PDB file of C-alpha atoms in Angstrom:
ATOM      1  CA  UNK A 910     210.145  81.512  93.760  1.00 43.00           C
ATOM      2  CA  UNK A 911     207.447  79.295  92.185  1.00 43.00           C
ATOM      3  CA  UNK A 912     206.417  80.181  88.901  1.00 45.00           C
ATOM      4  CA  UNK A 913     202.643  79.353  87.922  1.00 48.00           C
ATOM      5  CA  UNK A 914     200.851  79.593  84.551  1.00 50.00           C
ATOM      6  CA  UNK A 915     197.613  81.529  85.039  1.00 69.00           C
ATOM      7  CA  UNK A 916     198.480  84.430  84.222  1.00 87.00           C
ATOM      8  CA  UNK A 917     197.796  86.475  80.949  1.00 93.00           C
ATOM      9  CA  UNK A 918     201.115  87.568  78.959  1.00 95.00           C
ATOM     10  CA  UNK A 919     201.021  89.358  75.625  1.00 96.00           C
ATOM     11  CA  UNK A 920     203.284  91.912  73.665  1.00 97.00           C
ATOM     12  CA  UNK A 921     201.188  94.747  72.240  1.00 97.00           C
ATOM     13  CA  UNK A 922     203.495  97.509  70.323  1.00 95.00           C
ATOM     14  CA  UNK A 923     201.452 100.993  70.666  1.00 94.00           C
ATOM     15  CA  UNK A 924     199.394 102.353  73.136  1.00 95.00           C
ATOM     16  CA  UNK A 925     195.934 102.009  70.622  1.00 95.00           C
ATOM     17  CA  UNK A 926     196.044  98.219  70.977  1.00 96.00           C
ATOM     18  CA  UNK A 927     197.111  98.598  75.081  1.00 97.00           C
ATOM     19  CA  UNK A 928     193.737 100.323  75.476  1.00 95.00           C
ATOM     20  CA  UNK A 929     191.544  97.870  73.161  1.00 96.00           C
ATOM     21  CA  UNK A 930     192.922  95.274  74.993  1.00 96.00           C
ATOM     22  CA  UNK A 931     191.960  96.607  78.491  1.00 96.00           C
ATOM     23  CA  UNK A 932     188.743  97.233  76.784  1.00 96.00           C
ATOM     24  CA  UNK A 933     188.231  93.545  76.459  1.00 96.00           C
ATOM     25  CA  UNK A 934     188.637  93.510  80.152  1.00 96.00           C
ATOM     26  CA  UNK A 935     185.918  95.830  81.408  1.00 96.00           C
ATOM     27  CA  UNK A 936     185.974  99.938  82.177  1.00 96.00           C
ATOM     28  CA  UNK A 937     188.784 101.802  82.593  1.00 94.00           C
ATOM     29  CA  UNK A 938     189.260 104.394  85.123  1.00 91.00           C
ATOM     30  CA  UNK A 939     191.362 106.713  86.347  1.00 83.00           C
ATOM     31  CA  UNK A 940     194.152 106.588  89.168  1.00 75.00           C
ATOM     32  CA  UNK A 941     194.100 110.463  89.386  1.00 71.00           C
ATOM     33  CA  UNK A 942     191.013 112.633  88.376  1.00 69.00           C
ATOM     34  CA  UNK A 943     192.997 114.830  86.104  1.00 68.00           C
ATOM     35  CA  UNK A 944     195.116 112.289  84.560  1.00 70.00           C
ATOM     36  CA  UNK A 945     194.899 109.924  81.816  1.00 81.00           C
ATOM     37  CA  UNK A 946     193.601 106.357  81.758  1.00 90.00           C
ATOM     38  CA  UNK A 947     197.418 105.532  80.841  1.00 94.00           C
ATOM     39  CA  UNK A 948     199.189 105.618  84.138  1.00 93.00           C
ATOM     40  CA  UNK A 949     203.166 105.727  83.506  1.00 93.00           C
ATOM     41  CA  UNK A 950     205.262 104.185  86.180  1.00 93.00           C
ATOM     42  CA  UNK A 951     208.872 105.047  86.203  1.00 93.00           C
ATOM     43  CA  UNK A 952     211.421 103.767  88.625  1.00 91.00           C
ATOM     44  CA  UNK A 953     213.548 106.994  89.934  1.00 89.00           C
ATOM     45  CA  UNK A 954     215.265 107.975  92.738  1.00 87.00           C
ATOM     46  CA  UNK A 955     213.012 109.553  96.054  1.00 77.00           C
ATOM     47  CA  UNK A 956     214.793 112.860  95.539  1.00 79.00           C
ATOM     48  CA  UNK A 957     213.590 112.922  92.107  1.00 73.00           C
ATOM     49  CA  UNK A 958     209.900 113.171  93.437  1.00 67.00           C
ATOM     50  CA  UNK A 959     208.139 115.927  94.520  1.00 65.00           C
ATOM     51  CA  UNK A 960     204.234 114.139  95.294  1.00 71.00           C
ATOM     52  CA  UNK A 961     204.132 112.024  98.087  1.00 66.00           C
ATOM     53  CA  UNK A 962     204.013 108.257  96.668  1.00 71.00           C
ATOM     54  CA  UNK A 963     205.424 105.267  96.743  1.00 74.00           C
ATOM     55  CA  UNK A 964     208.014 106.586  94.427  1.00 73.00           C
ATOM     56  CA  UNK A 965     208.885 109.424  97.216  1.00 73.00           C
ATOM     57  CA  UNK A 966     208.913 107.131  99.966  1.00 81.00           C
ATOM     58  CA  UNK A 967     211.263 104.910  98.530  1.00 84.00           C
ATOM     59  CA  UNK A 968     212.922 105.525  95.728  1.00 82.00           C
ATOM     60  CA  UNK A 969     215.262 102.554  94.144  1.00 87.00           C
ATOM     61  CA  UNK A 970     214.050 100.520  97.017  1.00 90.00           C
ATOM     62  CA  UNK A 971     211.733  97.757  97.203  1.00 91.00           C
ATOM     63  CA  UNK A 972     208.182  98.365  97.431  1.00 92.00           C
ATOM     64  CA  UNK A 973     205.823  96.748  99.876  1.00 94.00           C
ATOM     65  CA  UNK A 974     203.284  94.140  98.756  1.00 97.00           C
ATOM     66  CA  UNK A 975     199.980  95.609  97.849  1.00 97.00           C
ATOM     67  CA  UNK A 976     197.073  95.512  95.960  1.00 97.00           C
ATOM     68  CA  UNK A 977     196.869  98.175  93.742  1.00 95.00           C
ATOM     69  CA  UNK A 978     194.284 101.642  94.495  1.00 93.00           C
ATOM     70  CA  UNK A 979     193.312 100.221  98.105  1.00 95.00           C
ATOM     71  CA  UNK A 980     191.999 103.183  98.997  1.00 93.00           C
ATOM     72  CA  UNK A 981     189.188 103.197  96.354  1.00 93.00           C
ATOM     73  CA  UNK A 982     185.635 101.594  98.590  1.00 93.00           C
ATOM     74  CA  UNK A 983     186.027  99.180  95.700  1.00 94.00           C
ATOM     75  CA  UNK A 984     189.809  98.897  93.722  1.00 96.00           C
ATOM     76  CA  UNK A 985     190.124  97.797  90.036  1.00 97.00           C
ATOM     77  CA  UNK A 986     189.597  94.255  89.441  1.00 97.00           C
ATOM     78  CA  UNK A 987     192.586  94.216  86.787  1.00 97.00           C
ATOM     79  CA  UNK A 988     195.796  95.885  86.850  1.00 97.00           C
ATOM     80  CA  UNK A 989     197.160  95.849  82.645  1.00 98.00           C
ATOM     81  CA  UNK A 990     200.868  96.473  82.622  1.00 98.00           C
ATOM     82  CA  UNK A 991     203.095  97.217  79.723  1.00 98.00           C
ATOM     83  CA  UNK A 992     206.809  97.876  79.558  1.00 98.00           C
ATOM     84  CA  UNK A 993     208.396 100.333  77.714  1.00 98.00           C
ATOM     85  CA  UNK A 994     211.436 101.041  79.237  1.00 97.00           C
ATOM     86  CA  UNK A 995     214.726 101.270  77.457  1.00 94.00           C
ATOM     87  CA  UNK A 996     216.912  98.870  79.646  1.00 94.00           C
ATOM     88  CA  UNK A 997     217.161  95.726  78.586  1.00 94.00           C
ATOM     89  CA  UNK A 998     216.305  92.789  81.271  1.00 95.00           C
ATOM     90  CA  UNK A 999     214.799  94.779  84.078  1.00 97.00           C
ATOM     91  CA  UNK A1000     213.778  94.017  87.287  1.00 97.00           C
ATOM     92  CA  UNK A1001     211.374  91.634  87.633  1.00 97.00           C
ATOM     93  CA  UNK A1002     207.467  92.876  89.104  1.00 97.00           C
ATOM     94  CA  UNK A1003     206.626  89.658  91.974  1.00 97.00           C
ATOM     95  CA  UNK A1004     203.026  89.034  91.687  1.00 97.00           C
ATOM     96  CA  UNK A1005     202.105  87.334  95.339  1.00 97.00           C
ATOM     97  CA  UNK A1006     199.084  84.413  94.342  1.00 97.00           C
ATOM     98  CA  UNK A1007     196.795  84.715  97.942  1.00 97.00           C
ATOM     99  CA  UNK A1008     195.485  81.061  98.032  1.00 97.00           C
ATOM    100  CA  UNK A1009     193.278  80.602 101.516  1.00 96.00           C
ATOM    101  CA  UNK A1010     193.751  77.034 101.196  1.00 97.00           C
ATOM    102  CA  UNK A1011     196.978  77.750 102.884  1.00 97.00           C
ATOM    103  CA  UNK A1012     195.687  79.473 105.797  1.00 97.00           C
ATOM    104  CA  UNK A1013     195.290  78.494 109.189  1.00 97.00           C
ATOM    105  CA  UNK A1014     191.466  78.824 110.766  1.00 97.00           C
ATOM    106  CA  UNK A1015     193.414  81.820 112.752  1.00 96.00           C
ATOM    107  CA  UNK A1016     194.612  83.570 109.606  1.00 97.00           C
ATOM    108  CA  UNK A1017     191.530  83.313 107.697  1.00 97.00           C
ATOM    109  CA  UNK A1018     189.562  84.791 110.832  1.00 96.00           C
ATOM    110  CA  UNK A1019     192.285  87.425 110.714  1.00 97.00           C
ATOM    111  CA  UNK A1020     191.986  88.584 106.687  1.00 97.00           C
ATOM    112  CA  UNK A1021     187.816  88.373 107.600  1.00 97.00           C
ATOM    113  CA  UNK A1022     187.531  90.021 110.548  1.00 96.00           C
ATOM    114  CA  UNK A1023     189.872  92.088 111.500  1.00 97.00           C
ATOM    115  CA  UNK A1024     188.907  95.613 110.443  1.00 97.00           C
ATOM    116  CA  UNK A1025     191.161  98.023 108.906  1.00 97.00           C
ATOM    117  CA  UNK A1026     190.916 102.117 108.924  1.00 97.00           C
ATOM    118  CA  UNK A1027     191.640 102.793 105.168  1.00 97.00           C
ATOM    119  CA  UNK A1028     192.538 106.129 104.347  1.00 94.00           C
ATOM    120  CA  UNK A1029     191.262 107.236 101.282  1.00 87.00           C
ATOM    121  CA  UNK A1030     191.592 111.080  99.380  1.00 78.00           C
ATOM    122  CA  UNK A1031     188.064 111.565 101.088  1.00 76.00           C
ATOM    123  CA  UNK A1032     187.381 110.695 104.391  1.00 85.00           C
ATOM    124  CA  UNK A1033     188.310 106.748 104.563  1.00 93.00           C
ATOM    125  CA  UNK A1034     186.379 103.930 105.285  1.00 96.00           C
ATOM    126  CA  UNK A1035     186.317 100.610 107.541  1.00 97.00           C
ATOM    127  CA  UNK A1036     187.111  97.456 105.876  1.00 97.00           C
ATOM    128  CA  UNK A1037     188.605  93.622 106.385  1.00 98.00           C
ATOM    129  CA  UNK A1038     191.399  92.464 103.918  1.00 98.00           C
ATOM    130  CA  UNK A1039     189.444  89.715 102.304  1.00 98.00           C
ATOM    131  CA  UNK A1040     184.978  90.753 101.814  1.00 96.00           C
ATOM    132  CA  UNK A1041     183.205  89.913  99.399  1.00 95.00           C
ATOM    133  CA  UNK A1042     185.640  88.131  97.219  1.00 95.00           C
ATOM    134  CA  UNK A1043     187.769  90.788  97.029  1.00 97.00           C
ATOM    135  CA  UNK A1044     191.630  91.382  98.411  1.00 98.00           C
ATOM    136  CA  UNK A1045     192.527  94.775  99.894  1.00 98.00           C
ATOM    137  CA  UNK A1046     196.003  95.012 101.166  1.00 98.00           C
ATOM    138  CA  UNK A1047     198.531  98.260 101.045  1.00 96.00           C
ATOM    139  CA  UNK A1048     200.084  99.147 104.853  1.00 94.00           C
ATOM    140  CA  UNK A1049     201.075 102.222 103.119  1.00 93.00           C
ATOM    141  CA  UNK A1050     196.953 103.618 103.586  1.00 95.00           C
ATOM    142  CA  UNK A1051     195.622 100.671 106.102  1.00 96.00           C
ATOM    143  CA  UNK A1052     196.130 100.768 109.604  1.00 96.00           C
ATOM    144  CA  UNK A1053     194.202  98.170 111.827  1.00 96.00           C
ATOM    145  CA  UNK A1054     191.701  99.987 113.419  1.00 94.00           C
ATOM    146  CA  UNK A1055     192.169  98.254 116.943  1.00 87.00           C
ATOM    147  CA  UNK A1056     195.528  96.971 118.371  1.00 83.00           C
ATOM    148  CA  UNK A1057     196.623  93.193 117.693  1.00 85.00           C
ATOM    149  CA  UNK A1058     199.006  91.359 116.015  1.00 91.00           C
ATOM    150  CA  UNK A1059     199.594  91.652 112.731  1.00 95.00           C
ATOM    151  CA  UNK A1060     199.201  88.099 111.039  1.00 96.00           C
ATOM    152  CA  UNK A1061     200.449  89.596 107.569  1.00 96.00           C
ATOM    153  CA  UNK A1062     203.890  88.666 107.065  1.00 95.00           C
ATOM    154  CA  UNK A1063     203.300  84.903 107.934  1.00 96.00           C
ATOM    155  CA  UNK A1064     200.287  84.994 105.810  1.00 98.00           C
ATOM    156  CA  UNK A1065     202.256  86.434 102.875  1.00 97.00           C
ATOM    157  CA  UNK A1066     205.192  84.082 103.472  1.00 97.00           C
ATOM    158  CA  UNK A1067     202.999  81.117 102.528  1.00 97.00           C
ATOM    159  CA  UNK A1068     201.767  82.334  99.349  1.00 97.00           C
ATOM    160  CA  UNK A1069     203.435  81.169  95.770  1.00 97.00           C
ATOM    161  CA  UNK A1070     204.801  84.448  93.704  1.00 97.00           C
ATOM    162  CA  UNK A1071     205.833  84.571  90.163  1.00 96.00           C
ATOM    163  CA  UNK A1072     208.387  87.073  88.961  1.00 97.00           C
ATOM    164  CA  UNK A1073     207.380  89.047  86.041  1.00 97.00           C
ATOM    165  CA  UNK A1074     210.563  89.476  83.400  1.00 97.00           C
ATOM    166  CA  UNK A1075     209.536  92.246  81.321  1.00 98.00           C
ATOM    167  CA  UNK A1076     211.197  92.973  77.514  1.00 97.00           C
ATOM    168  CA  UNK A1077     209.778  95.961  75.500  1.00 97.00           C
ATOM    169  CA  UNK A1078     205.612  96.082  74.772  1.00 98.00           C
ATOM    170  CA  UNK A1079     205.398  93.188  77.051  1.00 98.00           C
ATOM    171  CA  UNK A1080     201.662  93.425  78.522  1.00 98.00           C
ATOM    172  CA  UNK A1081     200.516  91.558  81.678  1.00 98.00           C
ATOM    173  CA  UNK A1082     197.354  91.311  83.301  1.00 97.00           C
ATOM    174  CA  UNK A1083     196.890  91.197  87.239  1.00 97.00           C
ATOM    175  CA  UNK A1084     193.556  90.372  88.731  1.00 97.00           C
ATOM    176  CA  UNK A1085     193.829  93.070  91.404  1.00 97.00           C
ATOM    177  CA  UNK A1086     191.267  90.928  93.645  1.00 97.00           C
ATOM    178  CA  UNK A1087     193.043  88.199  94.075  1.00 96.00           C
ATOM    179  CA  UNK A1088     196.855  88.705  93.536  1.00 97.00           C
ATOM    180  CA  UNK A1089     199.187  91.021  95.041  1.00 98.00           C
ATOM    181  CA  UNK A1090     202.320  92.296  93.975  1.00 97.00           C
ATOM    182  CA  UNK A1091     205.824  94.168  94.618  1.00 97.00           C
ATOM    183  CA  UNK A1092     209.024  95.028  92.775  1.00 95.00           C
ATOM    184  CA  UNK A1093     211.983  94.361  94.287  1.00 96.00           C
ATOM    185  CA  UNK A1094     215.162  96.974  94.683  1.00 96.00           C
ATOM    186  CA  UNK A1095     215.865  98.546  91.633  1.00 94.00           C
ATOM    187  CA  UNK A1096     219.500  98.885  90.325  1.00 94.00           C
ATOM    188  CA  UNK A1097     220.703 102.280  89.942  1.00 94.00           C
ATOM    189  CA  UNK A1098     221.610 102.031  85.858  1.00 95.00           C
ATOM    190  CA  UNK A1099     217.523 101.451  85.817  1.00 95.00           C
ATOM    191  CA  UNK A1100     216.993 105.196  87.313  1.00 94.00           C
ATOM    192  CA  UNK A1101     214.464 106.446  84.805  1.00 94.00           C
ATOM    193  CA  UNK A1102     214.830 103.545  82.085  1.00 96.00           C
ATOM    194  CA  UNK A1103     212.621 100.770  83.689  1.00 97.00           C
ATOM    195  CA  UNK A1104     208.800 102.265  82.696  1.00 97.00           C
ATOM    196  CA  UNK A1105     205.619 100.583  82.794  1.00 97.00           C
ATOM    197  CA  UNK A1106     202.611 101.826  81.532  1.00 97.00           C
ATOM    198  CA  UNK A1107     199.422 100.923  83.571  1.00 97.00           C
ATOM    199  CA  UNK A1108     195.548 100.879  83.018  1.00 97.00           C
ATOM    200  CA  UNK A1109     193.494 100.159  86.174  1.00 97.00           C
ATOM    201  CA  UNK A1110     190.068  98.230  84.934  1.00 97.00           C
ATOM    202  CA  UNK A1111     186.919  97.856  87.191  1.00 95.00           C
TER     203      UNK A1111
END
């Protein structure tokens, strides 16, 4: 695990401040049309769930590498995220640093060209991983739109990650266009104590 520096850590103690500082960022939106800008993110087991999500899909388990809202024509540009979870020491969210410079003339034509059906809660769209400056990854709404191999896993394998240790009102900012992330499998004395708030920022 290589740990890097550019990323922006602070501790911010009520939810006030957590929305100034996204503020500072750009606009908020919302994740769900009749919920709040404050997204709340708590680990729990599948059979806890009753929405298809992540959450349902896997439970306790790790979740796949993504970029966050991949489904939106364009996602947030920063992801905010604040723990306030009552467990002590939680596990860690892996941000995934995509650096091109690491890429093969294959795997760059691969992230550029290779077009994706992206299902959306309309009617989805067409799109590359990498346009325009901007990273859109999440095999949980992508699908390539023609058969060929999927480059992804070697691509992801060569990128440097950072694992996030979180400790109450810890705030960390993702840029969404250029980083992924994942969190690893959760341990079952973290069912419904490890919480993150989130605040998606376009």
């Amino acid at each position: 695990m290589t740990t890097t520096t550019n990323i922006y850590e602070t501790e911010i103690k009520d939810e006030e401040d957590f929305v100034e500082l996204a503020l500072t960022f750009g606009t908020p939106i919302k994740s769900r049309q009749s919920g709040s800008f404050i997204d709340t993110l708590t680990a729990v087991e599948s059979n806890q769930v009753e929405k298809d999500s992540l959450s349902k899909r896997y439970g306790l388990e790790e979740f796949p590498i993504h970029t966050d809202c991949a489904y939106l024509k364009i996602p947030p540009k920063y992801i905010l995220l604040r723990y306030i979870g009552s467990i002590e020491n939680p596990t860690p969210t892996v941000i995934v640093h995509f650096d091109k410079s690491k890429l093969s003339d294959g795997e760059i034509d691969f992230i550029q060209k290779t077009i994706w059906f992206v299902k959306s809660k309309d009617v989805g769209f067409y799109s590359p991983i990498l346009k325009d400056g901007i990273l859109r990854y999440d095999k949980e709404v992508m699908k390539m739109a023609n058969p060929a191999e999927d480059k992804m896993i070697d691509i992801l394998a060569k990128m440097d990650k950072t694992e996030i240790q979180w400790y109450k009102n810890k705030v960390v900012v993702i840029n969404n266009h250029r980083d992924l992330h994942f969190r690893p499998k959760i341990k079952m004395e973290e069912n419904n104590k490890r919480i993150l708030q989130r605040i998606n920022i376009v």
